[in-house]
Amino acid sequence: MTSSPRVVALLLAVAAAGCTLTQPPPPPRTAASPQTPLRLYALNDKAVALGHAAPPGDRSAGAVVSAGQPVAGFEKPPATLSTRHQTLIVEANELYDKRDYARALAVIEPAYRDEHDNPFVIETYARVLYRMGERAQSFVVYRQLVDLLDARWWAEAADSVTVDLWFVDAYWKAGTLHMDRGEWSRAAFEISRALVGGLAWEPLAEDQALSYLTRAYFELGRREEARYYAERALGRNPRNAYARQYLDRLAREPKER
């Protein structure tokens, strides 16, 4: 697929089945760590389109499919995230890093009201709300961001699952907020998109993602999928008590019927 003038690359060659990304050079894995590709059932075996992927020859910050198929590097986000509110974004992010969330919110809120179609502004606002525990409000804002990203890429990848590599954390946070609401299918979908986009580079985040997928499919009554993710989670981290409780419940179910 040729890239549009707006996008360096939008790749449609990644199958959702077995689509786990790693960032070279990856951290060393233990012998017990699973190496087989992770199946992402929520993506329904669709092709995955990666937005803001760099040309395949650029491996400076690249990604490869776990099976070894080259995908692409990532474009760096622009130095200027907003022509009107760059200073506010920088200040809000600095306050966020200092855990001064109340001040960060006060700084970024005017930018959000003025430029609510800028994904960088939206994400800054949403993650401050999320960290402050304003989960209902952050859900609205994260949902706005993810819907905006979907609309942006849909025209170029209408038959695929799209993942914007600049906003992987937004898919993850949206997924956790869908879990708050008991929206298990949507939660599994967004968490799976986060895993495609590179959430697995953070071992603790991957553990949590696999645990949440376990619960989502358990709640959906899809026992085989729940068992699959519980086993993958425990294969990575045998001390994962969250996944263990669901695997134990699945093991007891035939006896309870």
GROMACS .gro file of C-alpha atoms in nm:
model
  257
    1MET     CA    1   0.000   0.000   0.000
    2THR     CA    2   0.141   0.339  -0.090
    3SER     CA    3   0.144   0.607   0.176
    4SER     CA    4  -0.058   0.923   0.146
    5PRO     CA    5   0.112   1.266   0.158
    6ARG     CA    6  -0.021   1.300   0.514
    7VAL     CA    7   0.118   0.971   0.637
    8VAL     CA    8   0.462   0.823   0.591
    9ALA     CA    9   0.324   0.471   0.609
   10LEU     CA   10   0.001   0.294   0.686
   11LEU     CA   11   0.065  -0.078   0.691
   12LEU     CA   12  -0.204  -0.335   0.625
   13ALA     CA   13   0.009  -0.647   0.619
   14VAL     CA   14  -0.003  -0.740   0.987
   15ALA     CA   15  -0.247  -1.020   1.067
   16ALA     CA   16  -0.432  -0.977   1.393
   17ALA     CA   17  -0.375  -1.342   1.478
   18GLY     CA   18  -0.032  -1.356   1.632
   19CYS     CA   19   0.028  -0.985   1.611
   20THR     CA   20   0.255  -0.902   1.905
   21LEU     CA   21   0.508  -0.626   1.860
   22THR     CA   22   0.846  -0.592   2.023
   23GLN     CA   23   1.081  -0.295   2.027
   24PRO     CA   24   1.436  -0.376   1.920
   25PRO     CA   25   1.653  -0.435   2.105
   26PRO     CA   26   1.404  -0.618   2.332
   27PRO     CA   27   1.485  -0.683   2.696
   28PRO     CA   28   1.604  -1.038   2.763
   29ARG     CA   29   1.326  -1.289   2.829
   30THR     CA   30   1.345  -1.569   3.081
   31ALA     CA   31   1.330  -1.928   2.961
   32ALA     CA   32   0.979  -1.957   3.104
   33SER     CA   33   0.849  -1.658   2.909
   34PRO     CA   34   0.617  -1.751   2.621
   35GLN     CA   35   0.766  -1.678   2.280
   36THR     CA   36   0.476  -1.780   2.056
   37PRO     CA   37   0.270  -1.498   1.907
   38LEU     CA   38  -0.018  -1.373   2.115
   39ARG     CA   39  -0.357  -1.430   1.958
   40LEU     CA   40  -0.583  -1.128   1.987
   41TYR     CA   41  -0.935  -1.265   1.954
   42ALA     CA   42  -1.101  -0.922   1.978
   43LEU     CA   43  -0.954  -0.819   1.643
   44ASN     CA   44  -1.135  -1.104   1.463
   45ASP     CA   45  -0.835  -1.194   1.245
   46LYS     CA   46  -0.856  -0.864   1.060
   47ALA     CA   47  -0.554  -0.695   0.912
   48VAL     CA   48  -0.407  -0.426   1.134
   49ALA     CA   49  -0.322  -0.083   0.994
   50LEU     CA   50  -0.049   0.099   1.182
   51GLY     CA   51  -0.074   0.477   1.163
   52HIS     CA   52   0.240   0.691   1.186
   53ALA     CA   53   0.470   0.407   1.095
   54ALA     CA   54   0.803   0.511   0.944
   55PRO     CA   55   0.945   0.369   0.619
   56PRO     CA   56   1.054   0.003   0.651
   57GLY     CA   57   1.421   0.097   0.606
   58ASP     CA   58   1.419   0.302   0.927
   59ARG     CA   59   1.491   0.080   1.226
   60SER     CA   60   1.601   0.352   1.469
   61ALA     CA   61   1.287   0.310   1.678
   62GLY     CA   62   1.141   0.022   1.492
   63ALA     CA   63   0.902  -0.261   1.554
   64VAL     CA   64   0.881  -0.612   1.417
   65VAL     CA   65   0.609  -0.869   1.433
   66SER     CA   66   0.696  -1.138   1.685
   67ALA     CA   67   0.710  -1.397   1.406
   68GLY     CA   68   0.991  -1.195   1.253
   69GLN     CA   69   0.812  -1.015   0.972
   70PRO     CA   70   0.945  -0.658   0.943
   71VAL     CA   71   0.683  -0.390   0.994
   72ALA     CA   72   0.831  -0.044   1.032
   73GLY     CA   73   0.973   0.211   1.268
   74PHE     CA   74   0.769   0.480   1.430
   75GLU     CA   75   0.753   0.835   1.313
   76LYS     CA   76   0.854   1.077   1.582
   77PRO     CA   77   0.565   1.302   1.693
   78PRO     CA   78   0.602   1.661   1.576
   79ALA     CA   79   0.809   1.895   1.790
   80THR     CA   80   0.516   2.137   1.800
   81LEU     CA   81   0.202   1.962   1.920
   82SER     CA   82  -0.019   2.270   1.900
   83THR     CA   83   0.032   2.598   1.721
   84ARG     CA   84  -0.188   2.776   1.973
   85HIS     CA   85  -0.123   2.595   2.300
   86GLN     CA   86   0.222   2.436   2.283
   87THR     CA   87   0.333   2.614   2.600
   88LEU     CA   88   0.032   2.486   2.791
   89ILE     CA   89   0.088   2.128   2.678
   90VAL     CA   90   0.453   2.140   2.784
   91GLU     CA   91   0.367   2.296   3.120
   92ALA     CA   92   0.084   2.050   3.187
   93ASN     CA   93   0.309   1.754   3.107
   94GLU     CA   94   0.581   1.887   3.336
   95LEU     CA   95   0.330   1.923   3.618
   96TYR     CA   96   0.196   1.575   3.544
   97ASP     CA   97   0.547   1.431   3.573
   98LYS     CA   98   0.574   1.605   3.912
   99ARG     CA   99   0.239   1.450   4.011
  100ASP     CA  100   0.087   1.792   4.052
  101TYR     CA  101  -0.229   1.682   3.878
  102ALA     CA  102  -0.459   1.958   3.998
  103ARG     CA  103  -0.234   2.228   3.856
  104ALA     CA  104  -0.180   2.028   3.539
  105LEU     CA  105  -0.557   2.011   3.491
  106ALA     CA  106  -0.594   2.385   3.546
  107VAL     CA  107  -0.326   2.448   3.283
  108ILE     CA  108  -0.453   2.216   3.011
  109GLU     CA  109  -0.828   2.267   3.051
  110PRO     CA  110  -0.840   2.602   2.867
  111ALA     CA  111  -0.641   2.451   2.580
  112TYR     CA  112  -0.887   2.161   2.561
  113ARG     CA  113  -1.186   2.395   2.550
  114ASP     CA  114  -1.024   2.596   2.272
  115GLU     CA  115  -0.871   2.315   2.065
  116HIS     CA  116  -1.081   2.008   2.134
  117ASP     CA  117  -1.001   1.854   1.795
  118ASN     CA  118  -0.625   1.833   1.857
  119PRO     CA  119  -0.541   1.476   1.965
  120PHE     CA  120  -0.233   1.585   2.161
  121VAL     CA  121  -0.437   1.834   2.361
  122ILE     CA  122  -0.712   1.578   2.416
  123GLU     CA  123  -0.469   1.312   2.535
  124THR     CA  124  -0.297   1.549   2.777
  125TYR     CA  125  -0.631   1.646   2.925
  126ALA     CA  126  -0.761   1.289   2.938
  127ARG     CA  127  -0.461   1.141   3.114
  128VAL     CA  128  -0.460   1.409   3.381
  129LEU     CA  129  -0.826   1.334   3.452
  130TYR     CA  130  -0.749   0.961   3.458
  131ARG     CA  131  -0.465   1.004   3.705
  132MET     CA  132  -0.684   1.223   3.927
  133GLY     CA  133  -0.939   0.943   3.950
  134GLU     CA  134  -1.198   1.131   3.745
  135ARG     CA  135  -1.271   0.815   3.555
  136ALA     CA  136  -1.619   0.901   3.429
  137GLN     CA  137  -1.498   1.227   3.279
  138SER     CA  138  -1.177   1.079   3.149
  139PHE     CA  139  -1.381   0.806   2.978
  140VAL     CA  140  -1.570   1.071   2.779
  141VAL     CA  141  -1.247   1.239   2.676
  142TYR     CA  142  -1.058   0.920   2.593
  143ARG     CA  143  -1.355   0.798   2.394
  144GLN     CA  144  -1.349   1.128   2.206
  145LEU     CA  145  -0.981   1.080   2.129
  146VAL     CA  146  -1.009   0.719   2.014
  147ASP     CA  147  -1.310   0.800   1.797
  148LEU     CA  148  -1.117   1.090   1.645
  149LEU     CA  149  -0.825   0.860   1.564
  150ASP     CA  150  -1.056   0.599   1.414
  151ALA     CA  151  -1.222   0.858   1.193
  152ARG     CA  152  -0.884   0.990   1.083
  153TRP     CA  153  -0.753   0.652   0.967
  154TRP     CA  154  -1.078   0.493   0.850
  155ALA     CA  155  -1.072   0.642   0.499
  156GLU     CA  156  -0.733   0.481   0.437
  157ALA     CA  157  -0.799   0.149   0.609
  158ALA     CA  158  -1.173   0.094   0.603
  159ASP     CA  159  -1.151  -0.286   0.616
  160SER     CA  160  -0.886  -0.305   0.887
  161VAL     CA  161  -0.835  -0.250   1.257
  162THR     CA  162  -0.645   0.077   1.292
  163VAL     CA  163  -0.385   0.155   1.556
  164ASP     CA  164  -0.222   0.498   1.577
  165LEU     CA  165   0.126   0.434   1.713
  166TRP     CA  166   0.142   0.780   1.869
  167PHE     CA  167  -0.152   0.709   2.099
  168VAL     CA  168  -0.112   0.351   2.220
  169ASP     CA  169  -0.172   0.458   2.581
  170ALA     CA  170  -0.510   0.602   2.482
  171TYR     CA  171  -0.633   0.261   2.365
  172TRP     CA  172  -0.513   0.105   2.689
  173LYS     CA  173  -0.676   0.362   2.913
  174ALA     CA  174  -0.999   0.354   2.712
  175GLY     CA  175  -1.003  -0.023   2.754
  176THR     CA  176  -0.967  -0.003   3.131
  177LEU     CA  177  -1.246   0.254   3.146
  178HIS     CA  178  -1.473   0.031   2.941
  179MET     CA  179  -1.405  -0.237   3.203
  180ASP     CA  180  -1.531   0.002   3.471
  181ARG     CA  181  -1.857   0.014   3.280
  182GLY     CA  182  -1.883  -0.362   3.228
  183GLU     CA  183  -1.846  -0.316   2.852
  184TRP     CA  184  -1.636  -0.626   2.811
  185SER     CA  185  -1.626  -0.661   2.433
  186ARG     CA  186  -1.518  -0.304   2.383
  187ALA     CA  187  -1.268  -0.333   2.666
  188ALA     CA  188  -1.109  -0.639   2.504
  189PHE     CA  189  -1.095  -0.463   2.168
  190GLU     CA  190  -0.920  -0.151   2.297
  191ILE     CA  191  -0.678  -0.344   2.517
  192SER     CA  192  -0.593  -0.564   2.220
  193ARG     CA  193  -0.522  -0.257   2.010
  194ALA     CA  194  -0.289  -0.133   2.282
  195LEU     CA  195  -0.102  -0.463   2.273
  196VAL     CA  196  -0.067  -0.440   1.895
  197GLY     CA  197   0.065  -0.086   1.926
  198GLY     CA  198   0.340  -0.174   2.168
  199LEU     CA  199   0.201  -0.191   2.521
  200ALA     CA  200   0.387  -0.521   2.556
  201TRP     CA  201   0.714  -0.330   2.572
  202GLU     CA  202   0.625  -0.256   2.934
  203PRO     CA  203   0.627  -0.590   3.119
  204LEU     CA  204   0.399  -0.477   3.401
  205ALA     CA  205   0.152  -0.328   3.155
  206GLU     CA  206   0.150  -0.649   2.951
  207ASP     CA  207   0.078  -0.852   3.264
  208GLN     CA  208  -0.214  -0.626   3.346
  209ALA     CA  209  -0.342  -0.632   2.988
  210LEU     CA  210  -0.342  -1.013   2.978
  211SER     CA  211  -0.516  -1.020   3.316
  212TYR     CA  212  -0.784  -0.780   3.200
  213LEU     CA  213  -0.839  -0.980   2.880
  214THR     CA  214  -0.884  -1.285   3.100
  215ARG     CA  215  -1.156  -1.114   3.298
  216ALA     CA  216  -1.325  -0.961   2.994
  217TYR     CA  217  -1.365  -1.297   2.822
  218PHE     CA  218  -1.467  -1.466   3.147
  219GLU     CA  219  -1.744  -1.208   3.189
  220LEU     CA  220  -1.847  -1.260   2.827
  221GLY     CA  221  -1.882  -1.632   2.893
  222ARG     CA  222  -1.606  -1.713   2.645
  223ARG     CA  223  -1.425  -1.964   2.865
  224GLU     CA  224  -1.164  -2.088   2.619
  225GLU     CA  225  -1.045  -1.736   2.543
  226ALA     CA  226  -1.040  -1.652   2.915
  227ARG     CA  227  -0.835  -1.964   2.985
  228TYR     CA  228  -0.597  -1.878   2.702
  229TYR     CA  229  -0.519  -1.532   2.839
  230ALA     CA  230  -0.496  -1.655   3.199
  231GLU     CA  231  -0.243  -1.917   3.095
  232ARG     CA  232  -0.045  -1.662   2.895
  233ALA     CA  233  -0.046  -1.424   3.189
  234LEU     CA  234   0.073  -1.692   3.429
  235GLY     CA  235   0.331  -1.810   3.180
  236ARG     CA  236   0.483  -1.466   3.193
  237ASN     CA  237   0.436  -1.415   3.565
  238PRO     CA  238   0.351  -1.721   3.780
  239ARG     CA  239   0.272  -1.488   4.072
  240ASN     CA  240  -0.009  -1.315   3.886
  241ALA     CA  241  -0.286  -1.365   4.144
  242TYR     CA  242  -0.544  -1.180   3.934
  243ALA     CA  243  -0.515  -1.424   3.644
  244ARG     CA  244  -0.480  -1.720   3.881
  245GLN     CA  245  -0.819  -1.658   4.040
  246TYR     CA  246  -0.993  -1.682   3.703
  247LEU     CA  247  -0.801  -1.990   3.598
  248ASP     CA  248  -0.898  -2.154   3.927
  249ARG     CA  249  -1.263  -2.061   3.873
  250LEU     CA  250  -1.250  -2.204   3.523
  251ALA     CA  251  -1.102  -2.526   3.658
  252ARG     CA  252  -1.384  -2.560   3.913
  253GLU     CA  253  -1.670  -2.485   3.675
  254PRO     CA  254  -1.732  -2.839   3.542
  255LYS     CA  255  -1.757  -2.968   3.899
  256GLU     CA  256  -2.006  -2.698   3.995
  257ARG     CA  257  -2.248  -2.782   3.712
   0.00000   0.00000   0.00000
